[in-house]
Amino acid sequence: MSSPAVSTREAEVLALLGEHLSNAEISARLFISVRTVESHVSALLRKLDEPDRRALSRRAADLARVERARPAPALPTPLTAFVGRTRERAELAEAVKTRRQVTAVGPGGVGKTRLALAVAADTADDFADGVRFVDLAPVTDPARVGAAIAAAVGVGEQPGRDVDESVLTALADRRALLVLDNCEQIRDGVAPFLERLLVACPNLRVLATSRARMLVPFEWVFPVPPLSSDGGADSDAVTLFLERAAAAGRPPEPAVRDRIAAICERLDGMALAIELAAARWPTLGLDGLTAGLSDQLRILAGGPRAEDRHRSVRAALDWSHDLLEPPDRALLRRISVFVVPFTAEAARAVAGFAPLDAAEVADGLGRLAEQSLLTATPSATGTRYQALETIRQYGAERLADAAEPADVRSRHLDWCLAGATALGDTGGADWRARFDALADDLRAALTWAEGRPERRPQAHRLALLLAGLAFTRNLPGESQQRYEQAAALAEDTGGEGAAGSAGDATGAAAAAGALREAAAVAGCRRLGDDMFRLHRAAAEAARRAGDTVGAACDLAAAATVAYRFSSEFARLPAVDEVTALLTEARGHLSDAGALPSDAQAGLPPVAPAQVPRGAPARRTPPHLTPPHLPLALLPPARLSSASPAAALALAEAAVVADAFGAVQGDADNTAQETVGHAERAVELARRAGDPVAESAALDALSGALTWAGDSFGAAAAAGRRIEILAPVPPTPACTHERMDALAMAAGTALGVGRLPQARDWARQLADQLLFAEVQHHALSWLLVADAFAGDAADVLTGSERFLDAWRRSDRQRSFSLGPAAASVAMIHGLRGDHDAHAAWLAIVTEAGTAAEHHHGYGAVFDAMVHLHHGDAEAALERLAPEPEQVWKWVSWIWLHWYVGLRAEASVLAGHPAARERVAESRALVAGNPVVTAQLDRAQALLDGDLPGRLTLATAFDAAGCPYQSARTLLLAGNGHTAAGTTALAALGLAPGS
């Protein structure tokens, strides 16, 4: 779609208009109401400046033609023209369109890649979702096949799932062609991934190139034959030779074509061999080529050439290699260690040693390019060189024969370490491009070094560097993998320069550090099970290092994770298991003298629980009067081992007091006890000077204050997290905290009516790179904030992205997804679109939880719709329970809104307790600008004085809630109704009643 102003759903409507469908037919196709279709059509007429529906249909058809006419942008552009193969090209194209997976099989150098690219370009118009090309040659780890495909098709990682699952989900309903090139070297990784891919993606077609078949279901093998010699001087093989020789600078004369045909036949029609021979034409001529190739091809004697055609390529490569000067031979074999295009400077660093002078490298690269042994392509960072995969593999064999692979690969490893270190400076607009240009070489160097004991220290260092770089590049799955790899390498090396038991301890300590980083990355990925596992593994490594205090901190962290992020586990650890970890951590700290008493620390003791066992609720329902507990609890004081004490205090707040409201939380504790535990954790973390730990403790305090009914205290604690994390570098641990803090801050700000602040934090959350592939999570709080404000246009636009991402996520449930879907339903209700309202309520039942929807946010949003349409009785029935009866579901974000709406519904329905409810609610919401104005409006209605209190509309505007401002005008009636209706229409809402 050419116009950025057109939303995804509007683009879908426009496309169906191009098919001349009616509104009813579009409604059925997209599962939306006819009224919603009408709204989209009206918006398209306005945005595209078209006079009528017929013009829109023409516009849609024109756009569709333009899209089809565009070349597939994801296919690499060959540097030379494709020659011949008319029959094979047509047969393979037909196979690709009719079969699920086609493997073009043939020896190296036969021309599989060029044929696949030509067929992909030919069939691009047959695939509505395009063609994607994936070169697997640089991939050395079979486990990274999915990641390579993800990068090629533009799929990022989704928190809560690995990248393979993200690819399957993204391609599930795509009608696309995926070209996988050079599958043979990692067939063990390609084959199982293809099985999963083709089962999960019924409309996807795959064209693979390989030297051997994949041996997977759906596979249809297409043997790629050599270039045809039929026709002699006019054959495909001779045509290719003539074109490449002409490109090299001297086209052959027509009189020698028959002799060239003989050369091509000697080369068995192998495309690479013919191109190599043609590159020598300007310098050797016909006689030189004939003599040289005749000598080399003697090695073919005694074997059936038709069954082993790769010999002709090897013969041609041997011949081309032997014609090189010794320095160029050395250069060819040494640059084989590069798996992606490289610069002359990189080649000098890796290959520029005796017998090759570093100053000669650039000239040597030029000579190799002239002989078609390298391709040279311009880039933003200068000319880059690359060998075809067959030539690179040949060079690697020559490198082994020369007995210098260790030297060259060591230099390549050092070059990679230097490059990775330089990438540590993540500034500059080109950082991502620089990382992408180096990443596959880093991975290859790491794979080589990992398998050599003498290189393990460098491998450990490179794994750590790559882990950090991958995280910055928004590849958290690889980042976690590399941190775990670094931990394993650290244990093997025992630390650089260390020996004996001291070396073992050093290595174990380094492993513990890497595992902690891996746990933080797992947190960013919303993988609770991995966080728990990795913290426990870090504790074990710390124990091996003799660091009992560190082990205790890791055990405490594992216990905290089990409760703080309980909703992110596939399998929750047993309560007894987590309690045992906490007991063990406390014991380690006590034995190490790192656990001072409260009296020694200058802290008041936490009050014991007062609730008897068997209490029906998780907490004793508090009196809904805010205690407004202070955040700055105690004066600063010196405290030895403050960080371990803070870690333990947070774990106790999580496990013992259940400050986070975990799935497995215990009912037997009071709100005040929970607050006490959380306050203690905050103070200890603050004294330790650890912003990340302090943020986690403030999260516990925010939750505890919520249970105590102190919405303002909860919001203040959540907002403080944003402040203290702001100056902290974006490490994995800080990034995890910041994402969580933004979500909590946005939610709690909503809870106290600070809509502009909530929207600002919600936007920051939506802009987080780690949320790029999970727009349902990214947009959840922004949708709620916009819905409370009444901004229908933004909610409807965001809802399309939310719904698409949620469906692609296998329809996840989350504490924030249900409210987001309910807020969209509310906006449709306020617009009077009852079909869409019902459809989104159905989504709520899948995305949220029944109890929270029924008693909490669902009651709030439903009541707003009822009141908007003048049905105060229905609103009051929806809000019938006293707040103390439903405190568990409303005490966090929804409490103020619940009591405010309940009071207003009581007034409008004429409930006998209306005046009392308005008065009782005031103390609770004092400081909430929106709900306070709402109560003032309810009081004015009771007093019959709303027309005299129209300044309330201004109060709502100042609080960032134009919806309630417009509603105030409507409720005032008389001459204000028209202004209220106009204000609602500007928001995209119906006038209501």
PDB file of C-alpha atoms in Angstrom, residues 40 125 130 136 161 171 175 181-182 215 245 316 336 375 389 471 503 547 579 585 588 671 683 749 793 881 928 949:
ATOM      1  CA  HIS A  40     -13.562   1.835   6.479  1.00  0.00           C
ATOM      2  CA  ASP A 125       3.578 -13.501  -9.619  1.00  0.00           C
ATOM      3  CA  GLY A 130       6.089 -13.102  -2.535  1.00  0.00           C
ATOM      4  CA  LEU A 136      22.402 -21.334   3.979  1.00  0.00           C
ATOM      5  CA  ARG A 161       8.687 -18.689  22.001  1.00  0.00           C
ATOM      6  CA  LEU A 171       4.365 -18.181   7.508  1.00  0.00           C
ATOM      7  CA  ARG A 175       1.079 -18.129   0.033  1.00  0.00           C
ATOM      8  CA  ASP A 181      20.100 -22.497  -1.238  1.00  0.00           C
ATOM      9  CA  ASN A 182      23.116 -24.669  -0.315  1.00  0.00           C
ATOM     10  CA  LEU A 215      14.671 -37.196   2.554  1.00  0.00           C
ATOM     11  CA  ALA A 245      34.587 -14.917 -22.446  1.00  0.00           C
ATOM     12  CA  ALA A 316      38.739 -27.211 -13.821  1.00  0.00           C
ATOM     13  CA  SER A 336      38.158 -19.707   2.264  1.00  0.00           C
ATOM     14  CA  THR A 375      33.048 -12.005  -7.306  1.00  0.00           C
ATOM     15  CA  GLU A 389      30.413 -21.960  -2.223  1.00  0.00           C
ATOM     16  CA  PHE A 471      21.088  -9.020  22.357  1.00  0.00           C
ATOM     17  CA  GLY A 503      41.665 -22.218  37.609  1.00  0.00           C
ATOM     18  CA  ASP A 547      31.176 -18.419  46.282  1.00  0.00           C
ATOM     19  CA  THR A 579      10.519 -22.951  49.542  1.00  0.00           C
ATOM     20  CA  ALA A 585      19.729 -19.479  50.326  1.00  0.00           C
ATOM     21  CA  HIS A 588      24.185 -20.029  52.934  1.00  0.00           C
ATOM     22  CA  ALA A 671      -1.855  -6.964  53.107  1.00  0.00           C
ATOM     23  CA  GLU A 683      15.343  -0.421  51.489  1.00  0.00           C
ATOM     24  CA  ALA A 749      -1.019   5.345  36.192  1.00  0.00           C
ATOM     25  CA  ALA A 793      -9.522   6.254  15.807  1.00  0.00           C
ATOM     26  CA  PRO A 881     -21.123  -6.042  44.210  1.00  0.00           C
ATOM     27  CA  ASN A 928      -7.462  10.896  40.736  1.00  0.00           C
ATOM     28  CA  ARG A 949     -20.876  23.087  36.754  1.00  0.00           C
TER      29      ARG A 949
END
